[in-house]
Amino acid sequence: MSAAPRILTVGTGAVGAIYSWRLGQSSEITAVCRSNYQAVKDNGFDIESVKFGKDVFRPHDVVRNVSECVTSKPFDYVLVTLKALPEVYNVADIIAPAIKDKNTAIVLIQNGLGVEEPIVERFPDNPLISVVAYIGTSQHEPGKIKMLGSESLIVGNYSKAKSNSETQRARFIELLKKGGVDVRVVDDIEQYRWQKLFWNASFSPVCTITGMNTSEVLESKEAMSAVKSLMDEVISAANAEGYSFDKEQQMKEMISTTKATAKNYKPSMQLDRERGSPMEIAVILGTPLKRAKERGLSVPHLEMMYSICSATNQHIIHSMSKI
Amino acid sequence: MSAAPRILTVGTGAVGAIYSWRLGQSSEITAVCRSNYQAVKDNGFDIESVKFGKDVFRPHDVVRNVSECVTSKPFDYVLVTLKALPEVYNVADIIAPAIKDKNTAIVLIQNGLGVEEPIVERFPDNPLISVVAYIGTSQHEPGKIKMLGSESLIVGNYSKAKSNSETQRARFIELLKKGGVDVRVVDDIEQYRWQKLFWNASFSPVCTITGMNTSEVLESKEAMSAVKSLMDEVISAANAEGYSFDKEQQMKEMISTTKATAKNYKPSMQLDRERGSPMEIAVILGTPLKRAKERGLSVPHLEMMYSICSATNQHIIHSMSKI
């Protein structure tokens, strides 16, 4: 194919904007925007990044929803950068209008565990590219994006996929690299989803529930006791699936990395709660709990944290629907 | 003794005001007031109660702290109606200036488990009267008290006391009854402290953490799963101390009573959090956890809830000290 690849980005918040911008160096981007639609349609994304510089990025097309942009010509990639909120919406339903051709690859840049499952179930014949992102970026007003420090994407095989995605994955990695993105290719993406959970299923809910930031959690004996129990159980759950994470080493590393790099940091789950936005509880706490239970593992601390975070989330979602 | 008994009330919020008022029908009340000092000094307590009627209650004396009211004549009773916050202050230190005579009885109308321990340790020779209150009352502005529905006090023997308190207890019960208070006398007060915890260590923290009121918790599968795990473990902890609560019956009763009587109710722990005030975590979650662990019981759900509530409380207390 000599024409520029056509990419549809679904959920163009901060993460979606950054990677659309980088992919946009070599591809034609259509961006689905909701709350920031008018701002982006009029002025594009105004982006400031230490790593990539300052720029205004104007997607090839900006639309309000997926069905608005469907033409006879299929997209090469549908890039999903929506928050992973199975409590609120089904990603498969949202992207369905754009998945008309079995060559359209679906790329998930989402947090949590199990985000691929509903996609594989609904679109078993489409190539699936599952990505874990390490990036600090935020949209402080509609269309205005700031990105801190560096970023990296981990791209790997999703072993439960039902179709081969090697060709599309290799090409997508090239597109990312052309945009200067730091890409790490791994054999098994779930291993890295689990590993990200060691932090995200422990520090994130403890910050969220207590109101403490990472530095305050690190200083609090009680908060750290909760963090460690959760991390311990999530690592056990991963190992019950066949991984062999060294528990002590993982915990030591997670804590020392947090001390070194996440000063006074508030995880996105906590920011969501503070804003009254739905939190990614199902994929961060729900899936590891479900997987642990399927293996007959006892994970009572995780169970308690899941129950109260899930109820908190219901309360947030219910309050939103009242507005 | 023919003179009216002299009672010092320490912590004259809503509960302290109501019982001082009722005891004041036959006794001479000195009230230690802090935030409401000026209002009460000037105008007394303005009280509205369905059960007891509407009245202005002017204590015999209103003081700012315990040492201000100490004369050569000892009090017959020091009535402690402070919130139970060992995280913040030591009740024994606060009342010490008024405990100059071994005939002065110390009355605790406080929530939670283990509130007697620091008192017995510090004043082993003084009679101790431990009371569990069931009452719904609040101070909506300084000195203005509203009391809903009925109330009752459970008064009983504290088996770990080091001095005999029978005479003083009998007399105190008479004084309460003269004020129309509904008093229930029981053999062993700790049994009733435990039983109150079955609710207070389950519904209270779940409401507090999730932001849901009791009716919303009752409707939420996840929130109720947390409530039930906590209640289950707290009942086990009580039974490990020699009680024989029927777990299923207790849980059924607690839930059906909540359904019937606590509609859209927010527990005081939750109201404290919403106001940014310290919560009674140590005596409601901390003591049962400590007792369970001393007995070698595994109570992981309680442990997790204690850790995060305790850290939340630290965060509140730390934020207060910054103001």
XYZ file of C-alpha atoms in Angstrom:
646
model
C 0.000 0.000 0.000
C 1.502 3.302 -0.983
C -1.262 5.569 0.328
C -0.955 6.807 3.905
C -2.592 4.388 6.340
C -6.001 5.499 7.552
C -6.415 5.494 11.312
C -9.582 6.164 13.300
C -8.920 7.246 16.878
C -11.852 6.569 19.192
C -11.703 8.531 22.428
C -9.428 11.441 21.758
C -8.560 12.616 25.245
C -4.956 13.290 26.222
C -3.514 9.838 25.449
C -5.486 9.571 22.208
C -4.357 13.033 21.130
C -0.671 12.360 21.770
C -0.551 9.084 19.851
C -2.790 10.378 17.049
C -0.373 13.266 16.682
C 2.656 10.972 16.541
C 0.950 8.534 14.143
C -0.279 11.528 12.160
C 3.310 12.140 11.043
C 2.857 9.282 8.566
C -0.859 8.454 8.631
C -4.216 10.030 7.975
C -6.027 10.461 11.298
C -9.755 10.707 11.853
C -10.469 11.654 15.456
C -13.722 10.896 17.261
C -14.107 13.671 19.834
C -16.921 14.203 22.293
C -16.548 16.900 24.947
C -13.663 18.518 23.051
C -15.280 18.244 19.583
C -15.846 21.932 18.883
C -12.444 23.015 20.195
C -10.590 20.393 18.165
C -12.707 20.914 15.038
C -11.986 24.660 15.168
C -8.394 24.770 16.371
C -6.940 21.264 16.410
C -5.033 19.945 19.409
C -2.685 22.392 21.067
C 0.044 20.150 22.457
C 2.998 20.827 24.721
C 5.442 18.025 25.345
C 8.997 18.051 26.639
C 9.766 14.955 24.602
C 8.024 15.823 21.321
C 7.929 19.620 21.424
C 5.121 22.109 20.994
C 2.708 21.849 18.095
C -0.818 22.274 16.869
C -2.079 18.971 15.516
C -5.014 19.068 13.127
C -6.426 15.615 12.389
C -7.454 14.927 8.801
C -11.015 14.759 10.049
C -12.784 15.377 13.353
C -16.137 13.702 14.012
C -18.557 13.383 16.888
C -19.102 9.650 16.722
C -17.938 6.571 14.888
C -20.877 6.209 12.518
C -20.345 9.755 11.232
C -17.042 8.840 9.601
C -17.808 5.507 8.012
C -17.308 5.482 4.253
C -16.928 2.651 1.786
C -13.190 2.718 2.336
C -12.301 0.819 5.508
C -9.844 2.100 8.089
C -6.523 0.321 8.385
C -6.538 0.800 12.147
C -9.160 1.641 14.724
C -7.204 2.972 17.685
C -9.176 2.770 20.936
C -7.959 5.185 23.609
C -11.214 5.335 25.536
C -11.157 4.856 29.289
C -11.863 1.178 29.968
C -15.326 1.409 31.530
C -17.343 -1.765 30.929
C -19.522 -0.471 33.814
C -20.661 2.353 31.538
C -20.291 1.332 27.885
C -19.275 -1.526 25.643
C -16.283 -0.598 23.474
C -17.287 -3.239 20.908
C -20.638 -1.482 20.381
C -18.952 1.878 20.025
C -16.437 0.839 17.368
C -18.734 -1.626 15.541
C -19.757 0.807 12.755
C -16.080 1.137 11.763
C -15.293 -2.584 11.744
C -16.681 -3.522 8.353
C -13.637 -5.243 6.917
C -11.634 -8.071 8.415
C -8.406 -6.289 7.531
C -9.173 -3.400 9.856
C -6.924 -3.898 12.866
C -8.188 -2.918 16.295
C -5.587 -1.303 18.543
C -6.325 -1.010 22.253
C -4.296 1.490 24.265
C -6.161 0.968 27.511
C -5.473 0.233 31.144
C -6.341 -2.884 33.031
C -6.746 -6.566 32.447
C -9.206 -8.297 30.135
C -9.933 -5.278 27.927
C -9.336 -7.483 24.868
C -12.003 -10.041 25.799
C -15.147 -8.282 24.508
C -13.273 -7.259 21.337
C -12.123 -10.790 20.526
C -15.605 -12.085 21.209
C -17.278 -9.574 18.901
C -14.646 -9.278 16.161
C -12.806 -12.621 16.198
C -11.586 -12.228 12.612
C -9.994 -8.823 12.981
C -6.356 -8.386 13.907
C -6.047 -7.151 17.492
C -3.105 -5.138 18.774
C -3.021 -4.778 22.535
C -0.889 -1.997 23.974
C 0.088 -0.939 27.486
C 1.015 2.735 27.793
C 3.297 4.390 30.294
C 2.678 8.090 29.818
C 1.813 11.136 31.902
C -0.450 13.473 29.992
C -3.595 15.474 30.611
C -6.085 17.659 28.814
C -6.377 20.746 31.015
C -9.003 22.347 28.805
C -10.754 21.074 25.659
C -8.103 20.428 23.015
C -5.184 21.650 25.173
C -2.838 18.798 25.987
C 0.214 18.699 28.231
C 2.573 15.756 28.334
C 5.134 15.342 31.102
C 8.469 13.533 30.850
C 8.912 10.565 28.592
C 6.497 7.877 27.463
C 6.655 4.323 26.262
C 4.309 1.815 24.713
C 4.538 -1.900 25.260
C 3.151 -3.852 22.306
C 2.859 -7.610 22.381
C 1.000 -10.672 21.353
C -2.383 -11.293 22.940
C -2.315 -15.043 23.315
C -6.103 -15.446 23.460
C -6.628 -13.650 20.124
C -8.440 -15.620 17.451
C -6.804 -14.117 14.403
C -3.259 -13.454 13.357
C -2.201 -9.852 13.708
C 1.525 -10.054 13.023
C 1.584 -8.104 9.759
C -0.594 -5.291 11.047
C 1.256 -5.175 14.340
C 4.655 -4.894 12.659
C 3.367 -2.108 10.436
C 1.731 -0.272 13.343
C 4.974 -0.416 15.299
C 6.735 1.145 12.314
C 4.174 3.953 12.239
C 4.685 4.593 15.942
C 8.449 4.626 15.510
C 8.166 7.098 12.627
C 6.419 9.357 15.109
C 9.299 9.000 17.577
C 7.312 6.873 20.023
C 9.292 4.649 22.353
C 7.993 1.156 21.530
C 8.896 -1.990 23.365
C 7.881 -5.233 21.695
C 7.174 -8.182 23.978
C 6.010 -11.761 23.535
C 3.013 -11.751 25.817
C 1.105 -8.551 26.508
C -0.910 -9.948 29.432
C 2.263 -10.320 31.440
C 2.722 -6.564 31.183
C -0.934 -5.850 31.883
C -0.575 -7.858 35.095
C 2.617 -6.093 36.004
C 1.068 -2.669 35.536
C -1.750 -3.846 37.824
C 0.670 -4.559 40.639
C 0.806 -0.783 40.980
C -2.583 0.152 39.623
C -4.561 -2.284 41.783
C -2.714 -1.257 44.946
C -1.471 2.340 45.001
C -4.348 3.623 42.848
C -7.284 2.457 44.994
C -5.478 3.276 48.250
C -4.843 6.856 47.051
C -8.408 7.043 45.742
C -10.075 5.877 48.943
C -7.873 7.634 51.484
C -7.493 10.917 49.590
C -3.720 10.681 50.057
C -1.266 11.225 47.212
C 1.533 8.702 46.566
C 4.018 10.434 48.871
C 1.504 10.529 51.721
C 0.671 6.850 51.167
C 4.377 5.957 51.266
C 4.657 7.762 54.625
C 1.623 6.070 56.181
C 2.106 2.701 57.849
C -1.594 1.873 57.552
C -1.924 2.919 53.918
C 1.203 0.947 53.007
C -0.170 -2.064 54.820
C -3.199 -1.909 52.496
C -0.978 -1.363 49.428
C 1.198 -4.342 50.283
C -1.694 -6.730 50.968
C -3.254 -5.817 47.631
C -0.001 -6.073 45.692
C 0.752 -9.405 47.315
C -2.610 -10.841 46.298
C -2.498 -9.469 42.739
C 0.966 -10.965 42.198
C -0.341 -14.287 43.522
C -3.238 -14.064 41.074
C -0.815 -13.446 38.183
C 1.367 -16.354 39.207
C -1.694 -18.592 39.465
C -2.130 -17.929 35.726
C 1.293 -19.335 35.033
C 3.585 -16.344 35.427
C 6.490 -16.509 37.800
C 6.854 -13.021 39.179
C 9.205 -12.850 42.133
C 6.862 -11.371 44.712
C 9.420 -9.800 46.977
C 11.388 -8.288 44.120
C 8.286 -6.914 42.379
C 7.012 -5.320 45.564
C 10.391 -3.819 46.368
C 10.735 -2.427 42.858
C 7.200 -1.022 42.704
C 7.689 0.771 46.002
C 11.161 2.099 45.258
C 10.118 3.270 41.774
C 7.145 5.048 43.319
C 9.421 6.718 45.863
C 11.838 7.795 43.156
C 9.491 8.899 40.394
C 5.968 9.519 41.677
C 6.306 12.374 44.171
C 2.990 13.827 45.379
C 1.346 12.049 42.488
C -2.377 11.385 42.195
C -3.272 8.333 40.083
C -5.896 8.819 37.371
C -8.371 6.711 39.372
C -8.122 9.243 42.188
C -8.462 12.229 39.834
C -11.544 10.568 38.353
C -13.096 10.230 41.781
C -12.281 13.823 42.690
C -13.944 14.991 39.461
C -16.928 12.694 40.023
C -16.043 10.724 36.861
C -16.389 6.940 36.559
C -13.265 5.021 37.556
C -11.689 2.027 35.786
C -12.558 -0.350 38.635
C -13.797 -3.322 36.595
C -10.577 -3.751 34.583
C -8.155 -2.768 37.358
C -9.678 -4.570 40.358
C -12.569 -6.603 38.947
C -10.718 -8.743 36.392
C -7.821 -9.777 38.660
C -10.360 -10.666 41.364
C -12.408 -12.726 38.905
C -9.308 -14.480 37.585
C -8.063 -15.246 41.115
C -11.435 -16.704 42.070
C -11.539 -18.824 38.923
C -8.241 -20.337 40.074
C -9.612 -20.945 43.573
C -7.271 -18.390 45.108
C -8.209 -16.595 48.336
C -7.738 -12.835 47.851
C -9.844 -11.253 50.632
C -8.070 -7.882 50.696
C -8.555 -7.478 46.958
C -12.145 -8.633 47.344
C -12.872 -5.984 49.991
C -11.165 -3.250 47.987
C -13.032 -4.265 44.846
C -16.399 -4.270 46.647
C -16.050 -0.801 48.096
C -14.445 0.735 45.000
C -17.073 -0.821 42.810
C -19.844 0.503 45.069
C -18.166 3.929 45.091
C -18.122 3.816 41.308
C -21.815 2.878 41.154
C -22.492 5.854 43.383
C -20.542 8.160 41.040
C -22.251 6.757 37.942
C -25.660 7.007 39.588
C -24.995 10.619 40.641
C -23.965 11.482 37.066
C -27.158 10.051 35.622
C -29.161 12.277 37.984
C -27.618 15.458 36.577
C -26.192 12.706 100.653
C -29.053 15.131 100.550
C -27.445 17.786 98.335
C -27.973 17.467 94.590
C -25.276 15.312 92.991
C -22.591 17.291 91.190
C -21.944 16.164 87.638
C -19.232 17.399 85.290
C -20.017 16.784 81.621
C -16.920 16.685 79.439
C -17.652 17.137 75.742
C -21.004 18.836 75.576
C -22.021 18.244 71.986
C -25.482 16.929 71.146
C -25.357 13.695 73.180
C -23.718 15.429 76.131
C -26.298 18.208 76.051
C -29.278 15.846 75.991
C -28.121 13.715 78.921
C -26.871 16.724 80.911
C -30.318 18.233 80.472
C -32.064 15.054 81.647
C -29.654 14.577 84.573
C -29.987 18.283 85.291
C -33.566 17.643 86.441
C -32.114 16.297 89.693
C -28.412 17.181 89.605
C -26.117 20.159 89.404
C -24.433 20.160 85.999
C -21.139 21.778 85.082
C -20.628 21.629 81.327
C -17.242 21.773 79.615
C -17.887 23.374 76.230
C -15.401 24.166 73.502
C -16.704 25.360 70.138
C -20.130 26.132 71.596
C -18.826 27.777 74.797
C -19.953 31.342 74.151
C -23.379 30.346 72.841
C -24.078 28.049 75.798
C -22.625 30.466 78.364
C -24.874 33.249 77.027
C -28.058 31.382 76.168
C -27.858 27.820 77.442
C -28.792 24.880 75.265
C -31.824 25.351 73.073
C -33.214 21.827 72.770
C -35.982 20.354 70.657
C -36.930 16.747 71.239
C -40.034 14.801 70.305
C -39.554 12.584 73.337
C -38.613 15.182 75.966
C -40.155 18.358 74.562
C -38.735 21.790 73.893
C -36.659 23.603 76.490
C -33.764 25.888 77.185
C -31.320 24.130 79.481
C -28.893 26.289 81.428
C -26.196 24.262 83.174
C -25.253 25.352 86.687
C -21.879 26.318 85.283
C -20.306 26.453 81.820
C -16.520 26.266 81.492
C -13.987 26.050 78.691
C -11.906 23.217 80.082
C -11.767 20.773 82.947
C -9.144 22.538 85.044
C -11.249 25.720 85.078
C -13.949 24.093 87.192
C -11.950 22.184 89.759
C -12.680 23.246 93.331
C -11.982 21.582 96.634
C -15.332 19.837 96.412
C -15.065 16.782 94.176
C -17.647 15.906 91.545
C -19.845 12.893 92.136
C -19.747 12.010 88.449
C -17.558 12.948 85.531
C -19.659 12.204 82.475
C -17.568 11.761 79.331
C -19.498 12.338 76.112
C -16.486 13.192 73.973
C -16.048 11.466 70.637
C -13.774 8.460 71.201
C -10.642 9.600 69.370
C -7.513 8.018 70.848
C -5.884 9.037 67.527
C -6.247 12.667 68.594
C -6.413 12.910 72.384
C -6.264 10.875 75.550
C -9.523 11.107 77.502
C -7.682 10.217 80.726
C -5.460 13.304 80.338
C -8.453 15.514 79.658
C -10.464 14.484 82.714
C -7.478 14.038 85.063
C -7.820 17.469 86.756
C -11.344 16.508 87.886
C -10.449 13.066 89.237
C -9.069 14.045 92.632
C -11.163 11.798 94.801
C -11.628 8.055 94.536
C -15.367 8.471 95.022
C -15.746 10.408 91.809
C -17.322 7.995 89.360
C -16.356 8.179 85.704
C -19.215 7.644 83.269
C -18.405 6.926 79.629
C -21.145 7.459 77.070
C -19.003 6.691 74.051
C -19.025 4.535 70.953
C -16.770 1.640 70.188
C -14.854 -1.051 71.955
C -12.084 -0.646 74.505
C -12.890 2.949 75.477
C -12.710 1.903 79.146
C -9.140 0.592 78.922
C -7.159 3.851 79.257
C -9.523 4.996 82.037
C -9.106 1.834 84.097
C -5.366 2.003 83.601
C -5.122 5.613 84.748
C -7.818 5.676 87.448
C -8.035 2.086 88.702
C -9.565 3.120 92.037
C -12.439 5.158 90.656
C -15.827 3.646 89.959
C -16.364 3.309 86.206
C -19.773 3.293 84.554
C -19.728 2.266 80.934
C -22.733 3.176 78.818
C -23.808 2.440 75.246
C -26.193 5.006 73.786
C -28.768 4.559 71.070
C -29.841 8.078 70.205
C -30.217 10.276 67.145
C -29.334 13.861 67.939
C -27.323 16.670 66.416
C -26.160 20.189 67.139
C -27.053 22.137 64.009
C -25.543 25.360 65.309
C -23.651 26.133 68.538
C -25.964 25.354 71.459
C -28.951 24.385 69.270
C -29.777 20.722 69.672
C -32.307 18.556 67.865
C -33.157 15.060 68.968
C -35.065 12.661 66.736
C -37.306 9.797 67.859
C -36.599 7.915 71.036
C -33.366 7.074 72.800
C -32.068 4.450 75.145
C -29.001 3.881 77.261
C -27.563 0.490 78.044
C -25.705 0.475 81.345
C -23.813 -2.556 82.524
C -20.896 -3.976 84.392
C -17.474 -3.586 82.828
C -15.895 -6.882 83.763
C -12.303 -5.651 83.449
C -12.855 -2.772 85.909
C -10.573 -2.719 88.929
C -12.918 -1.114 91.408
C -16.463 -1.723 92.464
C -18.945 0.715 90.977
C -22.262 -0.820 92.011
C -23.395 1.907 94.404
C -22.556 4.746 92.055
C -24.025 2.913 89.091
C -27.321 2.277 90.861
C -27.537 5.919 91.877
C -26.629 7.158 88.398
C -29.345 4.983 86.892
C -31.821 6.558 89.310
C -30.732 10.029 88.200
C -31.195 9.067 84.556
C -34.619 7.637 85.266
C -35.644 10.810 87.100
C -34.859 12.590 83.848
C -37.110 10.212 81.910
C -34.234 8.443 80.184
C -34.875 4.939 78.928
C -32.274 2.851 80.781
C -31.595 -0.792 80.208
C -29.407 -2.502 82.791
C -27.323 -5.445 81.606
C -24.766 -7.783 83.145
C -21.911 -7.272 80.761
C -21.514 -4.026 78.843
C -18.879 -5.338 76.424
C -21.421 -7.693 74.933
C -23.477 -4.661 73.929
C -20.431 -2.743 72.718
C -19.642 -5.681 70.440
C -23.202 -5.894 69.258
C -23.324 -2.212 68.371
C -20.106 -2.773 66.407
C -21.759 -5.386 64.221
C -23.472 -2.407 62.611
C -20.934 0.296 63.274
C -17.940 -1.632 61.932
C -19.792 -2.663 58.774
C -22.456 -0.213 57.586
C -20.595 2.835 58.924
C -17.282 2.384 57.070
C -18.999 1.170 53.896
C -21.207 4.296 53.832
C -18.183 6.439 54.698
C -15.921 5.079 51.975
C -18.457 4.723 49.168
C -20.363 7.948 49.849
C -23.616 5.970 49.798
C -26.291 6.353 52.469
C -27.768 3.276 54.174
C -30.568 2.857 51.623
C -28.115 3.034 48.724
C -25.835 0.516 50.435
C -28.766 -1.856 50.953
C -29.535 -1.625 47.216
C -25.951 -2.277 46.088
C -24.797 -5.879 45.726
C -21.142 -4.879 45.987
C -21.580 -2.607 48.997
C -23.626 -5.285 50.786
C -20.949 -7.833 50.019
C -18.474 -5.600 51.889
C -20.957 -5.043 54.755
C -21.562 -8.763 55.163
C -17.880 -9.745 55.099
C -17.136 -7.163 57.780
C -20.108 -8.099 59.951
C -19.220 -11.767 59.638
C -15.663 -11.171 60.808
C -16.627 -8.844 63.671
C -19.146 -11.394 64.978
C -16.430 -14.067 64.775
C -14.116 -11.790 66.754
C -16.786 -11.314 69.437
C -17.421 -15.035 69.656
C -13.679 -15.674 69.933
C -13.863 -13.647 73.163
C -16.398 -16.055 74.586
C -19.711 -14.663 73.384
C -22.066 -16.871 71.458
C -23.787 -14.594 69.007
C -25.742 -16.478 66.372
C -24.067 -15.126 63.255
C -26.868 -15.688 60.813
C -29.508 -14.292 63.130
C -27.453 -11.213 64.032
C -26.741 -10.433 60.393
C -30.352 -10.909 59.399
C -31.543 -8.685 62.233
C -28.973 -5.939 61.598
C -29.929 -5.789 57.936
C -33.681 -5.922 58.457
C -33.525 -3.292 61.226
C -31.497 -1.064 58.922
C -34.064 -1.524 56.165
C -36.911 -0.735 58.525
C -35.501 2.142 60.539
C -32.496 3.736 58.837
C -33.830 5.108 55.552
C -31.372 7.324 53.643
C -29.361 7.548 56.826
C -25.756 8.695 57.023
C -23.803 7.257 59.979
C -21.867 9.721 62.135
C -18.573 8.338 60.786
C -19.670 9.374 57.303
C -20.841 12.815 58.454
C -17.469 13.265 60.161
C -15.653 12.482 56.943
C -17.857 14.822 54.924
C -17.124 17.615 57.408
C -13.409 16.789 57.428
C -13.602 15.851 61.135
C -11.690 12.947 62.686
C -13.599 9.656 62.666
C -13.859 7.090 65.470
C -11.831 4.500 63.546
C -9.596 3.247 66.375
C -12.458 2.206 68.671
C -14.846 1.028 65.943
C -12.472 -0.861 63.626
C -9.103 -0.833 65.400
C -10.043 -2.524 68.682
C -12.033 -5.414 67.153
C -9.148 -5.999 64.716
C -6.611 -5.994 67.554
C -8.755 -8.336 69.647
C -9.266 -10.723 66.709
C -5.534 -10.833 66.040
C -4.774 -11.466 69.718
C -6.992 -14.535 69.420
C -5.223 -15.662 66.248
C -8.313 -15.062 64.124
C -7.985 -14.277 60.416
C -10.063 -11.174 59.614
C -8.634 -9.905 56.297
C -11.670 -7.874 55.225
C -11.704 -6.045 58.548
C -7.944 -5.595 58.292
C -8.223 -3.986 54.845
C -11.090 -1.749 55.923
C -9.229 -0.704 59.062
C -6.058 0.114 57.104
C -7.745 2.359 54.577
C -10.096 4.017 57.075
C -7.235 4.605 59.451
C -5.129 6.123 56.650
C -8.117 8.248 55.590
C -8.407 9.436 59.167
C -4.699 10.304 59.340
C -5.191 12.310 56.178
C -8.117 14.196 57.725
C -6.232 14.828 60.969
C -3.140 15.943 59.065
C -5.209 18.309 56.900
C -6.798 19.814 60.030
C -3.437 20.506 61.611
C -2.403 22.410 58.466
C -5.270 24.883 58.816
